Structure formats: structure tokens, C-alpha cells
Coordinates of C-alpha atoms in Angstrom, one line a residue:
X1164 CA 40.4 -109.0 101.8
X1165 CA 39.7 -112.6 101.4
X1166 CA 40.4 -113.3 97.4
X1167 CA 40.0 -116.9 95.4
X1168 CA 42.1 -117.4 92.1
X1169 CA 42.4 -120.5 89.7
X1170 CA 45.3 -121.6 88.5
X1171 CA 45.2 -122.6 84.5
X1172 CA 48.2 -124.2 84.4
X1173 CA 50.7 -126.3 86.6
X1174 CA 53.5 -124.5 88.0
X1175 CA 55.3 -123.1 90.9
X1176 CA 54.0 -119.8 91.8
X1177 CA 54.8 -117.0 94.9
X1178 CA 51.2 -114.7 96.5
X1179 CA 52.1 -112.1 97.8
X1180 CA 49.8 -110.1 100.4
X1181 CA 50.6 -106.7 101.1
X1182 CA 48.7 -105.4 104.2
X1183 CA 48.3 -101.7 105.0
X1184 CA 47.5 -99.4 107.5
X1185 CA 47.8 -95.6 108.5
X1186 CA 51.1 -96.6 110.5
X1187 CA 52.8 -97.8 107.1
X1188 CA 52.5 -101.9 105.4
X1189 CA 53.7 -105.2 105.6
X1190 CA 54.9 -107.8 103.4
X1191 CA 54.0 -111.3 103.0
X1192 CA 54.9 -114.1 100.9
X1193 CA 54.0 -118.3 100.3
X1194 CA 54.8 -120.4 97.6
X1195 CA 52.7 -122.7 96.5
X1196 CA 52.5 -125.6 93.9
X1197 CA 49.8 -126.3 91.2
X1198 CA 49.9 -129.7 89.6
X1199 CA 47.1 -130.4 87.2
X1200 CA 46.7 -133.5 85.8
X1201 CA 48.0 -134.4 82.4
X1202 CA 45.7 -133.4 79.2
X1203 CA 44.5 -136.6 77.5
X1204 CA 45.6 -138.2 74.7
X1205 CA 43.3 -138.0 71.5
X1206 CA 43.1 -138.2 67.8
X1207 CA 40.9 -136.4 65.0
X1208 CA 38.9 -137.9 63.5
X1209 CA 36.9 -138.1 59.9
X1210 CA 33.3 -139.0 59.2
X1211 CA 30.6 -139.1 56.3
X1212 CA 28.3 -135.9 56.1
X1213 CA 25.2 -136.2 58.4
X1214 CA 26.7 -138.9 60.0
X1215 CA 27.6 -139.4 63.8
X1216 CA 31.6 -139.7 64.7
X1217 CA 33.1 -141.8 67.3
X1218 CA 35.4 -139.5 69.3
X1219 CA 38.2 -141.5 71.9
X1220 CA 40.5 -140.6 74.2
X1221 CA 42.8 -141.4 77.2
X1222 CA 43.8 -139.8 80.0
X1223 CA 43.0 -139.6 84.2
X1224 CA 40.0 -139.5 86.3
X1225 CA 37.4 -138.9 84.5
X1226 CA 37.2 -137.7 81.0
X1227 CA 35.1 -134.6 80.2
X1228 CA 34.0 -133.7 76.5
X1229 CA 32.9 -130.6 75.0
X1230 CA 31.6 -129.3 71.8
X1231 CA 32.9 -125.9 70.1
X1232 CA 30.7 -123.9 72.1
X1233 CA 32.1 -125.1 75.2
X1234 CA 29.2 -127.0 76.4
X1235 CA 29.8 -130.1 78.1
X1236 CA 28.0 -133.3 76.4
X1237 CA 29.7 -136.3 77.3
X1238 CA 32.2 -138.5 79.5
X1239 CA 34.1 -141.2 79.2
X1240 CA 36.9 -142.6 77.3
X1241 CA 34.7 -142.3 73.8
X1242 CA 31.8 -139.9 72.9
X1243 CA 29.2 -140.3 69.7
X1244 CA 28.5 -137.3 68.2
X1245 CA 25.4 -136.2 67.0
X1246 CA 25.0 -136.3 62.9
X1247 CA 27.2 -133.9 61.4
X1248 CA 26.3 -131.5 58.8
X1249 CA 30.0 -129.2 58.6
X1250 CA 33.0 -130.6 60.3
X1251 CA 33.6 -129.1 63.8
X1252 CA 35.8 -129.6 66.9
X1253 CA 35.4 -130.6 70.1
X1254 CA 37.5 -130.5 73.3
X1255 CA 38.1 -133.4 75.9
X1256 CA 40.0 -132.8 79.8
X1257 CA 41.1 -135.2 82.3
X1258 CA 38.5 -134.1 85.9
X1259 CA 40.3 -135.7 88.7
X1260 CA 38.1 -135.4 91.4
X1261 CA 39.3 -135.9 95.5
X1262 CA 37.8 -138.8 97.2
X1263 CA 35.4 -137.5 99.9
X1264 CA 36.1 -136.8 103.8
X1265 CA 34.2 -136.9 106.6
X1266 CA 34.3 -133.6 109.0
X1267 CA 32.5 -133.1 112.3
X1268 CA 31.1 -135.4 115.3
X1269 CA 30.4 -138.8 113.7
X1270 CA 27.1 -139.3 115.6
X1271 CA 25.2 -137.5 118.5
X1272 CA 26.6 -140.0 120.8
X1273 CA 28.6 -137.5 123.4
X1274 CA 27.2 -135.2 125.9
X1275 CA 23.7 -134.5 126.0
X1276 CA 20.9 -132.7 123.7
X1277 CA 17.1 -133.6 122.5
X1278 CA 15.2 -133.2 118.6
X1279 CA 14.5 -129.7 118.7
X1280 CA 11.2 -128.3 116.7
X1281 CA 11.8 -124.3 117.3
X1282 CA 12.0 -121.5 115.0
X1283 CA 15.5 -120.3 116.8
X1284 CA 17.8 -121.0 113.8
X1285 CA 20.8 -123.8 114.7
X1286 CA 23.7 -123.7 112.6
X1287 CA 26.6 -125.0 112.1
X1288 CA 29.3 -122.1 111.5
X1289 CA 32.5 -123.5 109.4
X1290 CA 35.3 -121.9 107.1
X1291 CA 36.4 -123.0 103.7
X1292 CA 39.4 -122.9 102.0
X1293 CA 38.3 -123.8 98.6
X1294 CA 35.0 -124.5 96.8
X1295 CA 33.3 -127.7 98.3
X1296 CA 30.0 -129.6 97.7
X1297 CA 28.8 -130.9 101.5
X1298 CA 27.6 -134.1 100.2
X1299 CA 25.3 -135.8 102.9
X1300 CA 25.3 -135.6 106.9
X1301 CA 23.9 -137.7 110.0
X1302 CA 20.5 -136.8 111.2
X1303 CA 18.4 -138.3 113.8
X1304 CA 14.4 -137.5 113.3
X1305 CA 12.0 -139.2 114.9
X1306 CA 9.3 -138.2 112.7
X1307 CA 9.9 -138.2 109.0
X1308 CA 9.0 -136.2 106.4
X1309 CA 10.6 -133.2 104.2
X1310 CA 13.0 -130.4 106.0
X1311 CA 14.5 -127.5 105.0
X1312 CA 18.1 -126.6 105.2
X1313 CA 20.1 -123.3 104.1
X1314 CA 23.8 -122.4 103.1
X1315 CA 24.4 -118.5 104.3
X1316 CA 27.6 -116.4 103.5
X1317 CA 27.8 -115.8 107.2
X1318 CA 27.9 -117.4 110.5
X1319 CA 24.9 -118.1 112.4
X1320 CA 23.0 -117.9 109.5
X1321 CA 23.6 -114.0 108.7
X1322 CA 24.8 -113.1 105.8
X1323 CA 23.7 -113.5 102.2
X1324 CA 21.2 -117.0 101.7
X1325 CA 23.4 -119.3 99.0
X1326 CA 21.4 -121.7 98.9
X1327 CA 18.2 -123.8 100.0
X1328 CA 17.7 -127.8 99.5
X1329 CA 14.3 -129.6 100.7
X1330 CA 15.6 -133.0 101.8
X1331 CA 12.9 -136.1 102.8
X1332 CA 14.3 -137.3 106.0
X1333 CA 13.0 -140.6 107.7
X1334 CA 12.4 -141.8 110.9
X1335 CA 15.3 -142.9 112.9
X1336 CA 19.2 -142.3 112.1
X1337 CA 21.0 -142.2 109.1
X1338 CA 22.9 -140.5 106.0
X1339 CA 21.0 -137.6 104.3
X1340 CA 21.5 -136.3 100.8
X1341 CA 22.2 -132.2 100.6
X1342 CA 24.7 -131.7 97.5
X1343 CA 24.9 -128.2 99.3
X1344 CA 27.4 -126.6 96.6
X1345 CA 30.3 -124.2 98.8
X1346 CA 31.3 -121.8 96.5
X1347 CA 35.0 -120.8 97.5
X1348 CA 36.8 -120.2 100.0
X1349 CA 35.5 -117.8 103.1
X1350 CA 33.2 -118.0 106.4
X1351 CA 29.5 -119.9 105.8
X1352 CA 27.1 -121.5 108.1
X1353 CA 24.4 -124.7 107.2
X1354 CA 21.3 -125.4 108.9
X1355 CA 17.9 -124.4 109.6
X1356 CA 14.5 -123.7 111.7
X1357 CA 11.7 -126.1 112.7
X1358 CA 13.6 -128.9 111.6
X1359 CA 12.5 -131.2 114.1
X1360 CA 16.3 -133.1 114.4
X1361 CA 18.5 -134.0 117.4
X1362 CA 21.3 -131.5 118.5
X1363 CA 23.1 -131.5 121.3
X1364 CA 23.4 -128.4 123.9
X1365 CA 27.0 -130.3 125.5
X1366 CA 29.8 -131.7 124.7
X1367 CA 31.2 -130.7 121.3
X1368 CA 34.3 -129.5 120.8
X1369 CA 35.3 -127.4 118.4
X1370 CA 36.9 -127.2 115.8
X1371 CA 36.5 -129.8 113.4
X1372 CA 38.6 -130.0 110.5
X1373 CA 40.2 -131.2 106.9
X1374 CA 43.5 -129.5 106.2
X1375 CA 43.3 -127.4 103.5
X1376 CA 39.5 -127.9 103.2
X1377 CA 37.0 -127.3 106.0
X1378 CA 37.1 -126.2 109.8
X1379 CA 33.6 -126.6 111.4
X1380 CA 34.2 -124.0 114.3
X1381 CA 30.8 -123.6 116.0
X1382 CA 27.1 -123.1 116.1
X1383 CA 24.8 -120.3 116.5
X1384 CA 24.1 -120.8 120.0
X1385 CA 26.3 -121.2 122.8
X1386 CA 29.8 -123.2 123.7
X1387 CA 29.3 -127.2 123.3
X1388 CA 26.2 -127.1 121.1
X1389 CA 25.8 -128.8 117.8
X1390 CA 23.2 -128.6 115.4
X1391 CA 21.4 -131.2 113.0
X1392 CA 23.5 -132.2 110.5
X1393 CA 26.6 -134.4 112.1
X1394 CA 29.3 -136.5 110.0
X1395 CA 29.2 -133.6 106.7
X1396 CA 30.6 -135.6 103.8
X1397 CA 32.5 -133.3 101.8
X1398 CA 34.2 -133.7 98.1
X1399 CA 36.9 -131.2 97.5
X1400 CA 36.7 -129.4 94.4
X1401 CA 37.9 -131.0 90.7
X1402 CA 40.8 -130.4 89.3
X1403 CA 40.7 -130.1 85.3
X1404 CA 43.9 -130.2 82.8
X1405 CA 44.5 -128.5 79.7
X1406 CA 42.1 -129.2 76.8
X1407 CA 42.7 -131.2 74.1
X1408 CA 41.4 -130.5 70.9
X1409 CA 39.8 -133.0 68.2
X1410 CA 39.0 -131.9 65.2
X1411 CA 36.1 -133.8 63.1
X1412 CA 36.3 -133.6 59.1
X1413 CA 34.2 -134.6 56.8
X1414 CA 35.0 -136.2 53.9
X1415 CA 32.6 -137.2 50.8
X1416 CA 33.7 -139.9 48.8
X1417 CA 33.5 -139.3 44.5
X1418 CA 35.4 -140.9 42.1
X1419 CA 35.4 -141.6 37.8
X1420 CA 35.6 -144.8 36.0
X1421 CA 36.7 -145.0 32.7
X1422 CA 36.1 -148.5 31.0
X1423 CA 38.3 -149.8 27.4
X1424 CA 37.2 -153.1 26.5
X1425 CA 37.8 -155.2 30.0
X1426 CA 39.8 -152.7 31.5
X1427 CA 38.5 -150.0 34.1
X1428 CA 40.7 -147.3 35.3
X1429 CA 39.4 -145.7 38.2
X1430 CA 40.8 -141.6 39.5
X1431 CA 39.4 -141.0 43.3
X1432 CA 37.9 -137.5 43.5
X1433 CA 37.0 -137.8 46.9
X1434 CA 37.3 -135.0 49.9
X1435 CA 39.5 -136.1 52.4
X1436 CA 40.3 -139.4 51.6
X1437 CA 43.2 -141.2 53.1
X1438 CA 42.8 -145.0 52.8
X1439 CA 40.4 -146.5 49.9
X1440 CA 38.5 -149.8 49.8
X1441 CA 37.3 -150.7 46.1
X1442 CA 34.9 -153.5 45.2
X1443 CA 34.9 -154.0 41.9
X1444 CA 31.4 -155.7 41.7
X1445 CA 33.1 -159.3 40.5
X1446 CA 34.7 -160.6 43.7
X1447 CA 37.9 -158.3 43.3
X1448 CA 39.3 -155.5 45.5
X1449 CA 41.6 -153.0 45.6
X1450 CA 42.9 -150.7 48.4
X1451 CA 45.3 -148.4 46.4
X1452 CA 44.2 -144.5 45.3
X1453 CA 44.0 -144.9 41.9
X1454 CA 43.1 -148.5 40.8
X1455 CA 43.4 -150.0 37.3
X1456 CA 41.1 -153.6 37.0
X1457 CA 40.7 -155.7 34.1
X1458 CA 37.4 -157.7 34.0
X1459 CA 37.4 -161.6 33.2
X1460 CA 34.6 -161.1 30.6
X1461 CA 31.3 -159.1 30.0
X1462 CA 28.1 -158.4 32.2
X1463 CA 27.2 -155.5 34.7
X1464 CA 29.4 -155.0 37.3
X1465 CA 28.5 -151.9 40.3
X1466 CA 31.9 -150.3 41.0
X1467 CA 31.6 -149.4 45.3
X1468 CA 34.4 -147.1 46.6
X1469 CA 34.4 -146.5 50.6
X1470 CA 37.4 -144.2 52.0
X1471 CA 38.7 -143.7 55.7
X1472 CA 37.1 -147.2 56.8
X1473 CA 33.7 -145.3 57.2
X1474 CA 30.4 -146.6 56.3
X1475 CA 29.8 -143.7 53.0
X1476 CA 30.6 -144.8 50.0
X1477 CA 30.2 -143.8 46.3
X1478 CA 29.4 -146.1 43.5
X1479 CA 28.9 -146.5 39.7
X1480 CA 27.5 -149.3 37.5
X1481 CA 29.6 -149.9 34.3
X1482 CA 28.2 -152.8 31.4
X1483 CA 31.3 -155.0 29.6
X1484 CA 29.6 -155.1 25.8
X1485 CA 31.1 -158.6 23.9
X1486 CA 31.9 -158.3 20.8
X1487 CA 33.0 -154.9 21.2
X1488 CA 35.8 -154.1 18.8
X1489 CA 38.4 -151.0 19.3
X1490 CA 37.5 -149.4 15.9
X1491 CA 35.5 -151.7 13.7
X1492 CA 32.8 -154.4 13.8
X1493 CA 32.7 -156.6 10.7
X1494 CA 31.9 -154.0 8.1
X1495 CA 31.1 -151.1 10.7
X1496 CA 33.8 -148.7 11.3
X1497 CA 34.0 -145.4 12.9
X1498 CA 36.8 -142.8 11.8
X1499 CA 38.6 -141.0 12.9
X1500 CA 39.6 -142.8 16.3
X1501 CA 40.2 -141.8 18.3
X1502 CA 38.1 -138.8 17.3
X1503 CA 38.4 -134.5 18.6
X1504 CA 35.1 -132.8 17.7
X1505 CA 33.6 -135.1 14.9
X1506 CA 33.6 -139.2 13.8
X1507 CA 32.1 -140.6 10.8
X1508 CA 30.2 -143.9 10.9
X1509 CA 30.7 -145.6 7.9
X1510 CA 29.2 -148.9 6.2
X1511 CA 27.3 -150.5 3.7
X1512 CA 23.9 -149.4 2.5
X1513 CA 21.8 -150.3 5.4
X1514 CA 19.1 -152.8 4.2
X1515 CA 16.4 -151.9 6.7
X1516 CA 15.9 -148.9 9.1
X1517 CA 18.4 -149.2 11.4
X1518 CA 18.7 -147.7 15.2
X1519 CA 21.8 -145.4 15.8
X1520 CA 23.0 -145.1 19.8
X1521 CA 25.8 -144.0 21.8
X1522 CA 26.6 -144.5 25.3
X1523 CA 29.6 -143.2 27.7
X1524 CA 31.3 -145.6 29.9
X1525 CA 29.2 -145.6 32.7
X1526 CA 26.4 -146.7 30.1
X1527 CA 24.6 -143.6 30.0
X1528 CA 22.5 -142.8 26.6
X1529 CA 24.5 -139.6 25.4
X1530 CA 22.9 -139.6 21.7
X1531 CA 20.1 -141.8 19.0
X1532 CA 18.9 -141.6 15.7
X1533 CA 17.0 -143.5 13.4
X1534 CA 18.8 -144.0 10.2
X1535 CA 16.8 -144.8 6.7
X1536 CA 17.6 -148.2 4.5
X1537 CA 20.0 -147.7 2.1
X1538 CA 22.3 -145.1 4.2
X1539 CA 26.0 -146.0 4.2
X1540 CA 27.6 -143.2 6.7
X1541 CA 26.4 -141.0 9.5
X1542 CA 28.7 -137.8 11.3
X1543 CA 28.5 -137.5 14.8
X1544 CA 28.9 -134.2 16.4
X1545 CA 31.1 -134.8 19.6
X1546 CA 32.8 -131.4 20.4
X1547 CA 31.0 -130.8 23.8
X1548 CA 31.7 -134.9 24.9
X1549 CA 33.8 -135.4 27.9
X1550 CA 37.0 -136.9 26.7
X1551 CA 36.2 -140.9 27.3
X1552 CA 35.3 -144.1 25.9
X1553 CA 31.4 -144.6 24.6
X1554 CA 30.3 -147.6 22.4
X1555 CA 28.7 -146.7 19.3
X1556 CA 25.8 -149.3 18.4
X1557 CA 23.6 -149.9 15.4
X1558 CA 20.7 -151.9 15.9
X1559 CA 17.8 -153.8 13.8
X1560 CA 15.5 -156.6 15.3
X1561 CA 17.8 -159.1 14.0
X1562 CA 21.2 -157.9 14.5
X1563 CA 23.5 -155.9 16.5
X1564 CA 26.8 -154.5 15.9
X1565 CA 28.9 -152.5 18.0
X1566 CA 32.4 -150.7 18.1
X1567 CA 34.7 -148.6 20.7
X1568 CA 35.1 -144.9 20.2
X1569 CA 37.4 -142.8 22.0
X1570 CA 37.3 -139.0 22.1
X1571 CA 40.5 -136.7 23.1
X1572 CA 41.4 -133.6 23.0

């Protein structure tokens, strides 16, 4: 008989009621408008695995975020994630909420009445026409201390009980809190028994009311009588747009560096990436994808690549050799070079025992031996190296010799 419906979207729409009877039916019809506010404004957003994201938006009223699961954790024009493990979404809506009206006698200055400590139960009986929060009322008490009030379906207090705050009210007169939630529209009453509060037994008069909102139209007892709770502060119910969606990636910076003589060539391999800051480990940077830097002279140098302007970041340490020819080193030579599956080390009978190492470009050990005096060549067995650069070194307590070797396929 008495429906509620929620509009999702904004829009002109015609209700319709059609009312029958055993004599036949009737035909009724309103138009009404729906304008929700606009959905905000908002962009995805990327962040480092198990790190928080900073989510931001713009919009009206107040701005309401929620996580996949539709549960609200935030407000505000920005929101901080929790760390994040897999990337995820989260929703944000503009909640414009009506300022507050006041309904009902302001005070109990009009006709006369007396604080009433009874068990007969004084209501006051209003109608809704939409969901409402009563947010505070008058009193007068002259004794303080904690009093019951109920919200019933009904008038009088009949009906089904809604709901039931205990509210600490001191001595004299003043503004109560009762957040008293209305669900929807229909007939309700609010009040109580042994409440010990002024009412007056003349002089109201009925009704009370906030277009489209409230319509106090009585109490439970007879013509001119009001009970307890005067000045009811209501807020209207919100009014939410359309969601907007924001998507949170994560992205997981990698890359390679591949280092010939002074020259590094760097190849991003990161997840996700869309703007690169390099740092080179010497005082030079880089922003491009793919950078290619050649190094003033040797030393060690930590190679740091951070994408999307986050704090993550991925980084290699690569050691500049001197002295490090491209085939041969005084009468040390490697051939062939580049080299496929095998190179052969070749030189002149070695006059001590001599150490034997390779490393790859990022100066990791990748083979050693220990070769006896008097050896002039040595094979190396590179089919399963990665296709690269490594530095081949021989090595006695009183010299050192070293050449490039590349490998291809």
C-alpha cells in the first residue's frame, strides 16, 4: 500500500498508482525528477607490490571510497591504501548530504504542562516521507541522569519497536543527542515512559512539518498535548552518484645491463612501467626506456632504475676493468671473438701457476681454474652462457692481465 523505491540514476520518471476495489479501479499518475549528483572525477593509479597507494579524487559533498568488496573505508578527496599484495580496484561516490531542519515546537514555552514521571507512554506520532535520522531534540529535566527513548512503526507507540537509544540528559534545558535512524517513508511515533521530562497537556498545534520530509501530527494522548522531545533536528537522507572506478596495478621494476668497455646499455624488463628514472651510480641520469651510458673511466658503479615515480626500484652493480682490451692483452688473446659455444685462450708458456677466471658483466664469477707453468692455451666451454660480454682474467701475485670476450649466437 505504502511502497519506498531508490532511484540509481538521474532522470525524469512517471509512478503510477493503480487503486482497486470491487466497484472497478482508478488511475493515478506524478512525475517526478531525480537529480543525483555528478560521479567524481578520478584516476588509476600504479604502486610497488606490498606497498600502500595514494588514491585521489574530486567531486561534491563528501567523497565516499570503497574497496572491491564494497565496503566502505575511507573519505575524502584522497585515501591510502593498505599494502598491496595483487592489484585491485576500488570505487569512490560523491554523498551530498541535506543540511538539517528543525520540526516541532521550538521550546515548551506555550500553554501549560509539568515534567511527567509515569509509566503512561507519551509520544510524539509523525509521518515520513523518506528515510530520516532525528538528530537531537529539546528536553527540559530537572533531574539528570540516563533516559530511555523508542522509535515504533506505529502511532502512540503501537506497532513494531525500531529502535531504542539510552541518552544521559542533564539538569535544566537544552539539546539532546538521539541519532534515531527513520527508515523510509510511512507512520512512526518517538518517545517513552518514566522519563521524568516536561510535556505540555495545552496548547500545541498540530501539525508540524518539512515539505517533503516530516509532519509531526500528534501525541498519544489527547488534543493540545506534547511530549518530551521539542525542536526534533532532522537530516534528510544522502544522496549518492554513480561510482567511479579506480583501478590499482602493480608494477615490479627489472631490467639488464650489458657493459663493453665504458659503455652500458641498459633493456627495462619491468611490469608496468610507463616513465623511468635511471641513476647511473656516477652523477648521471637518464629518463628514457632503454638507456645507453658511457662511463668517464673505471671503478664500481650501482646502476638504480625506479619506474612510475614510485619509491621501488631495481638495481645492479657493474665494475669498469682498466686495461681491458676488446680481444687481446699484450701477448694474451682469446679466439674466436666474438665466440658461439667455445673460445681458446692462447699465450706463452706460462712461467708460474697461473689463476684462470671469468666474470659476466654484472661481475659475477661464472667459471676458474688453476692453470700449470709452462701451459700456452686453455678452451673454454661456453655453449650454455647467456649471450653477453664477460672479462676473461689470468692472474699470478705479480701480474694481471685481462681481455673482453663476447659470446653470440
Amino acid at each position: 500500500q505504502n511502497p519506498s523505491h531508490t532511484y540509481t540514476a538521474s532522470g525524469t520518471y512517471t509512478v503510477t498508482l493503480i487503486a482497486s476495489n470491487i466497484i472497478g479501479n482508478s488511475t493515478f499518475s506524478q512525475q517526478v525528477t531525480v537529480e543525483l549528483p555528478e560521479a567524481p572525477s578520478a584516476a588509476d593509479v600504479s604502486t610497488c607490490v606490498d606497498a600502500a597507494a595514494e588514491l585521489s579524487a574530486s567531486g561534491v559533498g563528501e567523497l565516499q571510497w570503497r574497496n572491491a568488496q564494497g565496503i566502505v573505508v575511507g573519505s575524502g578527496a584522497t585515501f591510502t591504501t593498505a599494502p598491496l599484495a595483487a592489484a585491485t580496484t576500488y570505487t569512490v561516490r560523491s554523498v551530498v548530504t541535506p543540511d538539517a531542519v528543525y520540526v516541532g515546537p521550538p521550546t515548551n514555552a506555550f500553554g501549560s504542562g509539568t515534567h511527567l514521571q509515569s509509566t503512561f507512554v507519551g509520544t510524539v506520532n509523525f509521518t515520513a516521507e523518506q528515510a530520516c535520522t532525528i538528530v537531537s531534540a529539546w528536553v527540559s529535566a530537572t533531574v539528570a541522569g540516563q533516559r530511555i527513548f523508542n522509535l515504533w512503526s506505529g502511532p502512540n507507540g503501537t506497532g513494531t519497536l525500531l529502535q531504542t537509544v539510552a541518552v544521559i540528559v542533564p539538569v535544566g534545558e537544552g539539546r539532546i543527542t538521539l541519532d534515531i535512524e527513520v527508515p523510509g517513508p510511512g507512520s512512526y511515533s518517538i518517545g517513552g515512559s518514566n522519563v521524568n521530562l516536561y510535556r505540555n497537556d495545552t496548547g500545541a498545534d498540530y501539525p508540524y512539518a518539512v515539505q517533503g520530509l516530516i509532519t509531526i501530527t500528534g501525541s498519544s494522548a489527547s488534543t493540545g498535548h506534547y511530549y518530551f522531545l521539542y525542536d526534533l533536528e532532522v537530516q534528510g537522507a544522502s544522496c549518492e552518484s554513480d561510482a567511479t572506478t579506480v583501478n590499482v596495478d602493480l608494477v615490479t621494476p627489472a631490467f639488464t645491463a650489458e657493459l663493453i668497455g665504458l659503455v652500458l646499455t641498459c633493456t627495462d624488463l619491468s611490469d608496468g612501467a610507463n616513465s623511468w628514472a635511471w641513476d647511473f651510480g656516477d652523477g648521471n641520469t637518464s629518463t628514457v626506456q632503454n638507456p645507453v651510458h658511457t662511463y668517464a673511466q673505471a671503478g664500481n658503479y650501482t646502476v638504480t632504475l625506479q619506474i612510475n615515480g614510485l619509491s621501488c626500484g631495481a638495481d645492479q652493480s657493474v665494475e669498469i676493468i682498466s686495461g681491458v682490451g676488446e680481444a687481446s692483452s699484450g701477448q694474451f688473446s682469446v679466439m674466436p671473438n666474438p665466440a658461439v659455444t667455445e673460445a681458446w685462450l692462447t699465450f706463452p708458456a706460462l712461467p708460474t701457476a697461473t689463476d684462470l677466471s671469468v666474470r659476466d658483466a654484472q661481475g659475477r664469477l661464472v667459471a676458474s681454474s688453476r692453470l700449470a707453468a709452462g701451459t700456452t692455451m686453455q678452451r673454454i666451454d661456453v655453449a650454455a652462457w647467456a649471450v653477453g660480454s664477460y672479462v676473461v682474467q689470468l692472474s699470478t701475485a705479480d701480474d694481471v692481465q685481462r681481455v673482453r670476450l663476447m659470446l653470440v649466437r
